[in-house]
Amino acid sequence: MARQASRLIRSLSSQLSPLSSLSSSSSSQFLTQSRAFSAAPAPQPTVFVDNNTLVICQGITGKNGTFHTEQAIEYGTKMVGGVTPKKGGTEHLGLPVFNSVAEAKAETKDNASVIYVPPPFAAAAIMEAMEAKLDLVVCITEGIPQHDMIGGTAEEDAAALIKESGTEKSIVAFIAGLTAPLGRHMGHAGAIVSGGKGMAQDKIKTLREAGVTVVESPAKIGAAMHDVFKQSGLLN
């Protein structure tokens, strides 16, 4: 992939007209713009990855994990190991393989993970990396099963847990399905609102009683989080 990108850049560069072929006015304008761009401060990256980033690959022994790990090593990424359950203690591509992210972190001191596992197991892999408190987790798996459909009592259960825990952490939620008709299947066979349970209005009421801030639209989540952080003294 890196070699292909380099060839593409060289190809595009060779097709550009040399600066000397520009008119004097165009040349002057080009140079002025170039100086302005070069003088402008470079934007700060939102995710910091550098030569000191130590990366593991979850699913390293699979087809995609093997391919991308090879590419990463060739590019210069500091790959320090991989994770494949039940294959801990072995080696793959010259890297140690561990049974869990926690084991890999304890041994390699990695602080980032790339995930190449099948859709049914991708969410669990992401959660495992988060629980190991890695700084960066990247997953490009497509088709991860959704478990946040309408219906069910998961939100009511979460509200009960919030109350029982006594947590002071600020929580913002959005509940979809306010317009879902009672008893109608939506999305998949399991997504159904049954009488007396799973209705969006009940979920919203229960969560608010547990101290959760509930918004009416996903677009309002960011602003709501900002407000509750200010109220909690986490922001000035």
PDB file of C-alpha atoms in Angstrom:
ATOM      1  CA  MET A   1       0.000   0.000   0.000  1.00  0.00           C
ATOM      2  CA  ALA A   2       2.823   2.395   0.890  1.00  0.00           C
ATOM      3  CA  ARG A   3       4.644   1.560  -2.362  1.00  0.00           C
ATOM      4  CA  GLN A   4       1.477   2.169  -4.374  1.00  0.00           C
ATOM      5  CA  ALA A   5       1.003   5.561  -2.721  1.00  0.00           C
ATOM      6  CA  SER A   6       4.605   6.535  -3.483  1.00  0.00           C
ATOM      7  CA  ARG A   7       4.244   5.530  -7.138  1.00  0.00           C
ATOM      8  CA  LEU A   8       1.019   7.525  -7.417  1.00  0.00           C
ATOM      9  CA  ILE A   9       2.637  10.644  -5.954  1.00  0.00           C
ATOM     10  CA  ARG A  10       5.597  10.360  -8.339  1.00  0.00           C
ATOM     11  CA  SER A  11       3.243   9.864 -11.268  1.00  0.00           C
ATOM     12  CA  LEU A  12       1.211  12.944 -10.397  1.00  0.00           C
ATOM     13  CA  SER A  13       4.350  14.998  -9.830  1.00  0.00           C
ATOM     14  CA  SER A  14       5.705  14.099 -13.268  1.00  0.00           C
ATOM     15  CA  GLN A  15       2.477  15.296 -14.891  1.00  0.00           C
ATOM     16  CA  LEU A  16       2.606  18.758 -13.322  1.00  0.00           C
ATOM     17  CA  SER A  17       3.867  21.596 -15.484  1.00  0.00           C
ATOM     18  CA  PRO A  18       7.166  23.060 -14.293  1.00  0.00           C
ATOM     19  CA  LEU A  19       7.051  26.438 -12.612  1.00  0.00           C
ATOM     20  CA  SER A  20       9.082  28.016 -15.428  1.00  0.00           C
ATOM     21  CA  SER A  21       6.251  27.392 -17.892  1.00  0.00           C
ATOM     22  CA  LEU A  22       3.899  29.645 -15.906  1.00  0.00           C
ATOM     23  CA  SER A  23       3.380  33.234 -16.940  1.00  0.00           C
ATOM     24  CA  SER A  24       5.193  35.828 -14.852  1.00  0.00           C
ATOM     25  CA  SER A  25       1.973  36.962 -13.166  1.00  0.00           C
ATOM     26  CA  SER A  26       0.867  33.388 -12.496  1.00  0.00           C
ATOM     27  CA  SER A  27       4.319  32.521 -11.234  1.00  0.00           C
ATOM     28  CA  SER A  28       4.341  35.464  -8.850  1.00  0.00           C
ATOM     29  CA  GLN A  29       0.884  34.597  -7.561  1.00  0.00           C
ATOM     30  CA  PHE A  30       1.896  30.950  -7.150  1.00  0.00           C
ATOM     31  CA  LEU A  31       5.001  31.887  -5.168  1.00  0.00           C
ATOM     32  CA  THR A  32       3.027  34.287  -2.955  1.00  0.00           C
ATOM     33  CA  GLN A  33       0.458  31.616  -2.173  1.00  0.00           C
ATOM     34  CA  SER A  34       3.201  29.054  -1.551  1.00  0.00           C
ATOM     35  CA  ARG A  35       4.922  31.343   0.951  1.00  0.00           C
ATOM     36  CA  ALA A  36       1.603  32.001   2.695  1.00  0.00           C
ATOM     37  CA  PHE A  37       0.872  28.297   2.995  1.00  0.00           C
ATOM     38  CA  SER A  38       4.372  27.501   4.222  1.00  0.00           C
ATOM     39  CA  ALA A  39       4.200  30.283   6.815  1.00  0.00           C
ATOM     40  CA  ALA A  40       0.864  29.113   8.199  1.00  0.00           C
ATOM     41  CA  PRO A  41       1.149  26.951  11.320  1.00  0.00           C
ATOM     42  CA  ALA A  42       0.533  23.275  10.712  1.00  0.00           C
ATOM     43  CA  PRO A  43      -2.736  22.006  12.209  1.00  0.00           C
ATOM     44  CA  GLN A  44      -2.310  19.910  15.317  1.00  0.00           C
ATOM     45  CA  PRO A  45      -3.269  16.253  14.816  1.00  0.00           C
ATOM     46  CA  THR A  46      -6.220  15.053  16.860  1.00  0.00           C
ATOM     47  CA  VAL A  47      -4.694  11.600  17.302  1.00  0.00           C
ATOM     48  CA  PHE A  48      -1.006  11.378  18.122  1.00  0.00           C
ATOM     49  CA  VAL A  49       0.787   8.459  16.505  1.00  0.00           C
ATOM     50  CA  ASP A  50       4.535   8.625  16.095  1.00  0.00           C
ATOM     51  CA  ASN A  51       7.670   6.512  16.110  1.00  0.00           C
ATOM     52  CA  ASN A  52       7.135   5.760  19.786  1.00  0.00           C
ATOM     53  CA  THR A  53       3.667   4.246  19.322  1.00  0.00           C
ATOM     54  CA  LEU A  54       3.753   0.530  20.107  1.00  0.00           C
ATOM     55  CA  VAL A  55       1.042  -1.360  18.235  1.00  0.00           C
ATOM     56  CA  ILE A  56      -0.476  -4.817  18.575  1.00  0.00           C
ATOM     57  CA  CYS A  57      -2.827  -6.520  16.141  1.00  0.00           C
ATOM     58  CA  GLN A  58      -5.921  -8.269  17.441  1.00  0.00           C
ATOM     59  CA  GLY A  59      -6.608 -11.130  15.062  1.00  0.00           C
ATOM     60  CA  ILE A  60      -3.005 -11.210  13.880  1.00  0.00           C
ATOM     61  CA  THR A  61      -3.065 -14.852  12.763  1.00  0.00           C
ATOM     62  CA  GLY A  62      -6.076 -14.396  10.481  1.00  0.00           C
ATOM     63  CA  LYS A  63      -5.864 -13.599   6.777  1.00  0.00           C
ATOM     64  CA  ASN A  64      -6.537  -9.863   7.103  1.00  0.00           C
ATOM     65  CA  GLY A  65      -4.513  -9.515  10.279  1.00  0.00           C
ATOM     66  CA  THR A  66      -1.528 -11.196   8.654  1.00  0.00           C
ATOM     67  CA  PHE A  67      -1.736  -9.078   5.501  1.00  0.00           C
ATOM     68  CA  HIS A  68      -2.061  -5.725   7.258  1.00  0.00           C
ATOM     69  CA  THR A  69       0.553  -6.540   9.884  1.00  0.00           C
ATOM     70  CA  GLU A  70       3.033  -7.355   7.126  1.00  0.00           C
ATOM     71  CA  GLN A  71       2.214  -4.045   5.431  1.00  0.00           C
ATOM     72  CA  ALA A  72       2.574  -2.150   8.702  1.00  0.00           C
ATOM     73  CA  ILE A  73       5.956  -3.712   9.460  1.00  0.00           C
ATOM     74  CA  GLU A  74       7.163  -2.894   5.953  1.00  0.00           C
ATOM     75  CA  TYR A  75       5.965   0.691   6.355  1.00  0.00           C
ATOM     76  CA  GLY A  76       7.874   1.070   9.614  1.00  0.00           C
ATOM     77  CA  THR A  77       5.127   0.806  12.221  1.00  0.00           C
ATOM     78  CA  LYS A  78       6.385  -0.546  15.529  1.00  0.00           C
ATOM     79  CA  MET A  79       4.343  -3.737  15.680  1.00  0.00           C
ATOM     80  CA  VAL A  80       5.215  -5.433  18.958  1.00  0.00           C
ATOM     81  CA  GLY A  81       2.826  -8.377  19.064  1.00  0.00           C
ATOM     82  CA  GLY A  82      -0.610  -9.747  18.379  1.00  0.00           C
ATOM     83  CA  VAL A  83      -3.625 -11.293  20.054  1.00  0.00           C
ATOM     84  CA  THR A  84      -5.419 -14.484  19.060  1.00  0.00           C
ATOM     85  CA  PRO A  85      -7.253 -16.441  21.773  1.00  0.00           C
ATOM     86  CA  LYS A  86      -5.912 -19.973  22.331  1.00  0.00           C
ATOM     87  CA  LYS A  87      -2.726 -19.201  20.370  1.00  0.00           C
ATOM     88  CA  GLY A  88      -0.880 -17.442  23.155  1.00  0.00           C
ATOM     89  CA  GLY A  89       2.759 -18.409  23.503  1.00  0.00           C
ATOM     90  CA  THR A  90       3.292 -18.835  19.770  1.00  0.00           C
ATOM     91  CA  GLU A  91       4.886 -16.523  17.221  1.00  0.00           C
ATOM     92  CA  HIS A  92       3.526 -15.113  13.977  1.00  0.00           C
ATOM     93  CA  LEU A  93       5.476 -12.972  11.513  1.00  0.00           C
ATOM     94  CA  GLY A  94       8.255 -12.944  14.081  1.00  0.00           C
ATOM     95  CA  LEU A  95       5.999 -11.350  16.699  1.00  0.00           C
ATOM     96  CA  PRO A  96       4.768 -12.878  19.968  1.00  0.00           C
ATOM     97  CA  VAL A  97       1.110 -13.893  20.097  1.00  0.00           C
ATOM     98  CA  PHE A  98      -0.933 -13.509  23.299  1.00  0.00           C
ATOM     99  CA  ASN A  99      -4.307 -14.795  24.443  1.00  0.00           C
ATOM    100  CA  SER A 100      -5.572 -11.379  25.526  1.00  0.00           C
ATOM    101  CA  VAL A 101      -4.880  -7.679  25.149  1.00  0.00           C
ATOM    102  CA  ALA A 102      -4.120  -7.432  28.861  1.00  0.00           C
ATOM    103  CA  GLU A 103      -1.394 -10.076  28.525  1.00  0.00           C
ATOM    104  CA  ALA A 104       0.023  -8.325  25.473  1.00  0.00           C
ATOM    105  CA  LYS A 105       0.126  -4.961  27.233  1.00  0.00           C
ATOM    106  CA  ALA A 106       1.811  -6.407  30.313  1.00  0.00           C
ATOM    107  CA  GLU A 107       4.538  -7.949  28.172  1.00  0.00           C
ATOM    108  CA  THR A 108       5.017  -5.458  25.320  1.00  0.00           C
ATOM    109  CA  LYS A 109       3.873  -2.162  26.904  1.00  0.00           C
ATOM    110  CA  ASP A 110       1.860  -1.469  23.745  1.00  0.00           C
ATOM    111  CA  ASN A 111      -0.377   1.603  23.712  1.00  0.00           C
ATOM    112  CA  ALA A 112      -2.348   1.062  20.491  1.00  0.00           C
ATOM    113  CA  SER A 113      -4.208  -1.738  18.756  1.00  0.00           C
ATOM    114  CA  VAL A 114      -5.487  -2.457  15.262  1.00  0.00           C
ATOM    115  CA  ILE A 115      -8.341  -4.944  15.065  1.00  0.00           C
ATOM    116  CA  TYR A 116      -8.928  -7.395  12.223  1.00  0.00           C
ATOM    117  CA  VAL A 117     -11.470  -9.885  13.505  1.00  0.00           C
ATOM    118  CA  PRO A 118     -14.785 -11.139  12.037  1.00  0.00           C
ATOM    119  CA  PRO A 119     -17.919  -9.004  12.614  1.00  0.00           C
ATOM    120  CA  PRO A 120     -19.479 -11.181  15.367  1.00  0.00           C
ATOM    121  CA  PHE A 121     -16.389 -10.727  17.569  1.00  0.00           C
ATOM    122  CA  ALA A 122     -15.320  -7.181  16.652  1.00  0.00           C
ATOM    123  CA  ALA A 123     -17.298  -5.350  19.339  1.00  0.00           C
ATOM    124  CA  ALA A 124     -15.900  -7.618  22.056  1.00  0.00           C
ATOM    125  CA  ALA A 125     -12.381  -7.034  20.711  1.00  0.00           C
ATOM    126  CA  ILE A 126     -12.902  -3.271  20.848  1.00  0.00           C
ATOM    127  CA  MET A 127     -14.179  -3.479  24.424  1.00  0.00           C
ATOM    128  CA  GLU A 128     -11.239  -5.662  25.430  1.00  0.00           C
ATOM    129  CA  ALA A 129      -8.780  -3.084  24.096  1.00  0.00           C
ATOM    130  CA  MET A 130     -10.640  -0.289  25.884  1.00  0.00           C
ATOM    131  CA  GLU A 131     -10.660  -2.213  29.155  1.00  0.00           C
ATOM    132  CA  ALA A 132      -6.892  -2.593  28.821  1.00  0.00           C
ATOM    133  CA  LYS A 133      -6.773   1.238  28.668  1.00  0.00           C
ATOM    134  CA  LEU A 134      -4.930   1.510  25.373  1.00  0.00           C
ATOM    135  CA  ASP A 135      -4.512   5.046  24.055  1.00  0.00           C
ATOM    136  CA  LEU A 136      -5.727   4.262  20.544  1.00  0.00           C
ATOM    137  CA  VAL A 137      -7.957   1.522  19.125  1.00  0.00           C
ATOM    138  CA  VAL A 138      -8.578   1.211  15.378  1.00  0.00           C
ATOM    139  CA  CYS A 139     -11.134  -1.195  13.909  1.00  0.00           C
ATOM    140  CA  ILE A 140     -12.222  -1.249  10.251  1.00  0.00           C
ATOM    141  CA  THR A 141     -14.438  -4.343  10.452  1.00  0.00           C
ATOM    142  CA  GLU A 142     -17.654  -3.918   8.480  1.00  0.00           C
ATOM    143  CA  GLY A 143     -21.013  -5.494   9.308  1.00  0.00           C
ATOM    144  CA  ILE A 144     -20.651  -5.531  13.092  1.00  0.00           C
ATOM    145  CA  PRO A 145     -24.033  -6.751  14.454  1.00  0.00           C
ATOM    146  CA  GLN A 146     -26.176  -4.051  16.014  1.00  0.00           C
ATOM    147  CA  HIS A 147     -27.581  -4.578  19.497  1.00  0.00           C
ATOM    148  CA  ASP A 148     -29.145  -1.164  20.042  1.00  0.00           C
ATOM    149  CA  MET A 149     -32.502  -1.707  18.365  1.00  0.00           C
ATOM    150  CA  ILE A 150     -35.819  -0.612  19.827  1.00  0.00           C
ATOM    151  CA  GLY A 151     -37.610  -2.768  22.358  1.00  0.00           C
ATOM    152  CA  GLY A 152     -36.194  -4.756  25.239  1.00  0.00           C
ATOM    153  CA  THR A 153     -35.491  -3.565  28.764  1.00  0.00           C
ATOM    154  CA  ALA A 154     -31.750  -2.893  28.584  1.00  0.00           C
ATOM    155  CA  GLU A 155     -32.218   0.831  29.179  1.00  0.00           C
ATOM    156  CA  GLU A 156     -34.418   0.249  32.224  1.00  0.00           C
ATOM    157  CA  ASP A 157     -31.815  -2.192  33.535  1.00  0.00           C
ATOM    158  CA  ALA A 158     -29.106   0.414  32.954  1.00  0.00           C
ATOM    159  CA  ALA A 159     -31.129   3.021  34.857  1.00  0.00           C
ATOM    160  CA  ALA A 160     -31.482   0.640  37.796  1.00  0.00           C
ATOM    161  CA  LEU A 161     -27.734  -0.017  37.764  1.00  0.00           C
ATOM    162  CA  ILE A 162     -27.000   3.715  37.700  1.00  0.00           C
ATOM    163  CA  LYS A 163     -29.199   4.222  40.753  1.00  0.00           C
ATOM    164  CA  GLU A 164     -27.683   1.300  42.640  1.00  0.00           C
ATOM    165  CA  SER A 165     -24.100   2.321  41.882  1.00  0.00           C
ATOM    166  CA  GLY A 166     -24.554   5.850  43.191  1.00  0.00           C
ATOM    167  CA  THR A 167     -22.203   7.103  40.490  1.00  0.00           C
ATOM    168  CA  GLU A 168     -21.701  10.850  40.155  1.00  0.00           C
ATOM    169  CA  LYS A 169     -20.510  10.531  36.573  1.00  0.00           C
ATOM    170  CA  SER A 170     -22.434  12.680  34.091  1.00  0.00           C
ATOM    171  CA  ILE A 171     -24.438  10.544  31.663  1.00  0.00           C
ATOM    172  CA  VAL A 172     -26.189  11.688  28.477  1.00  0.00           C
ATOM    173  CA  ALA A 173     -28.498   9.388  26.521  1.00  0.00           C
ATOM    174  CA  PHE A 174     -30.647   9.352  23.404  1.00  0.00           C
ATOM    175  CA  ILE A 175     -33.549   6.931  23.017  1.00  0.00           C
ATOM    176  CA  ALA A 176     -34.807   6.145  19.527  1.00  0.00           C
ATOM    177  CA  GLY A 177     -38.202   4.702  18.675  1.00  0.00           C
ATOM    178  CA  LEU A 178     -40.625   7.338  19.961  1.00  0.00           C
ATOM    179  CA  THR A 179     -42.748   6.849  16.846  1.00  0.00           C
ATOM    180  CA  ALA A 180     -42.455   3.049  16.735  1.00  0.00           C
ATOM    181  CA  PRO A 181     -45.917   1.442  16.584  1.00  0.00           C
ATOM    182  CA  LEU A 182     -46.756  -0.954  19.402  1.00  0.00           C
ATOM    183  CA  GLY A 183     -46.320  -4.617  18.447  1.00  0.00           C
ATOM    184  CA  ARG A 184     -44.697  -3.887  15.096  1.00  0.00           C
ATOM    185  CA  HIS A 185     -41.455  -5.609  14.051  1.00  0.00           C
ATOM    186  CA  MET A 186     -38.808  -3.083  13.045  1.00  0.00           C
ATOM    187  CA  GLY A 187     -35.245  -3.702  11.876  1.00  0.00           C
ATOM    188  CA  HIS A 188     -35.086  -7.399  12.703  1.00  0.00           C
ATOM    189  CA  ALA A 189     -37.178 -10.118  14.301  1.00  0.00           C
ATOM    190  CA  GLY A 190     -36.079  -9.251  17.822  1.00  0.00           C
ATOM    191  CA  ALA A 191     -36.727  -5.514  17.582  1.00  0.00           C
ATOM    192  CA  ILE A 192     -40.290  -5.298  18.809  1.00  0.00           C
ATOM    193  CA  VAL A 193     -42.014  -3.176  21.401  1.00  0.00           C
ATOM    194  CA  SER A 194     -44.214  -5.402  23.547  1.00  0.00           C
ATOM    195  CA  GLY A 195     -47.088  -4.178  25.677  1.00  0.00           C
ATOM    196  CA  GLY A 196     -45.983  -2.537  28.918  1.00  0.00           C
ATOM    197  CA  LYS A 197     -42.264  -2.953  28.260  1.00  0.00           C
ATOM    198  CA  GLY A 198     -39.659  -1.505  25.951  1.00  0.00           C
ATOM    199  CA  MET A 199     -41.522   1.680  25.022  1.00  0.00           C
ATOM    200  CA  ALA A 200     -39.310   4.695  24.369  1.00  0.00           C
ATOM    201  CA  GLN A 201     -41.373   6.947  26.661  1.00  0.00           C
ATOM    202  CA  ASP A 202     -40.880   4.547  29.570  1.00  0.00           C
ATOM    203  CA  LYS A 203     -37.143   4.297  28.911  1.00  0.00           C
ATOM    204  CA  ILE A 204     -36.788   8.089  28.859  1.00  0.00           C
ATOM    205  CA  LYS A 205     -38.782   8.498  32.086  1.00  0.00           C
ATOM    206  CA  THR A 206     -36.809   5.790  33.894  1.00  0.00           C
ATOM    207  CA  LEU A 207     -33.438   7.151  32.799  1.00  0.00           C
ATOM    208  CA  ARG A 208     -34.321  10.699  33.828  1.00  0.00           C
ATOM    209  CA  GLU A 209     -35.430   9.435  37.236  1.00  0.00           C
ATOM    210  CA  ALA A 210     -31.953   7.902  37.550  1.00  0.00           C
ATOM    211  CA  GLY A 211     -30.357  11.301  36.898  1.00  0.00           C
ATOM    212  CA  VAL A 212     -29.523  10.769  33.236  1.00  0.00           C
ATOM    213  CA  THR A 213     -29.797  13.682  30.808  1.00  0.00           C
ATOM    214  CA  VAL A 214     -31.912  12.464  27.876  1.00  0.00           C
ATOM    215  CA  VAL A 215     -31.953  14.412  24.592  1.00  0.00           C
ATOM    216  CA  GLU A 216     -34.496  14.291  21.786  1.00  0.00           C
ATOM    217  CA  SER A 217     -32.018  14.036  18.914  1.00  0.00           C
ATOM    218  CA  PRO A 218     -28.529  12.591  18.379  1.00  0.00           C
ATOM    219  CA  ALA A 219     -27.538  16.038  17.101  1.00  0.00           C
ATOM    220  CA  LYS A 220     -28.028  17.427  20.620  1.00  0.00           C
ATOM    221  CA  ILE A 221     -25.779  14.937  22.400  1.00  0.00           C
ATOM    222  CA  GLY A 222     -22.609  17.023  22.053  1.00  0.00           C
ATOM    223  CA  ALA A 223     -24.203  20.222  23.379  1.00  0.00           C
ATOM    224  CA  ALA A 224     -25.835  18.312  26.231  1.00  0.00           C
ATOM    225  CA  MET A 225     -22.508  16.741  27.220  1.00  0.00           C
ATOM    226  CA  HIS A 226     -20.907  20.185  27.194  1.00  0.00           C
ATOM    227  CA  ASP A 227     -23.649  21.548  29.463  1.00  0.00           C
ATOM    228  CA  VAL A 228     -23.506  18.717  32.006  1.00  0.00           C
ATOM    229  CA  PHE A 229     -19.706  18.933  32.101  1.00  0.00           C
ATOM    230  CA  LYS A 230     -19.964  22.647  32.924  1.00  0.00           C
ATOM    231  CA  GLN A 231     -22.571  21.961  35.590  1.00  0.00           C
ATOM    232  CA  SER A 232     -20.269  19.326  37.092  1.00  0.00           C
ATOM    233  CA  GLY A 233     -17.339  21.726  37.141  1.00  0.00           C
ATOM    234  CA  LEU A 234     -15.382  19.687  34.610  1.00  0.00           C
ATOM    235  CA  LEU A 235     -15.330  22.637  32.193  1.00  0.00           C
ATOM    236  CA  ASN A 236     -14.883  26.338  32.853  1.00  0.00           C
TER     237      ASN A 236
END
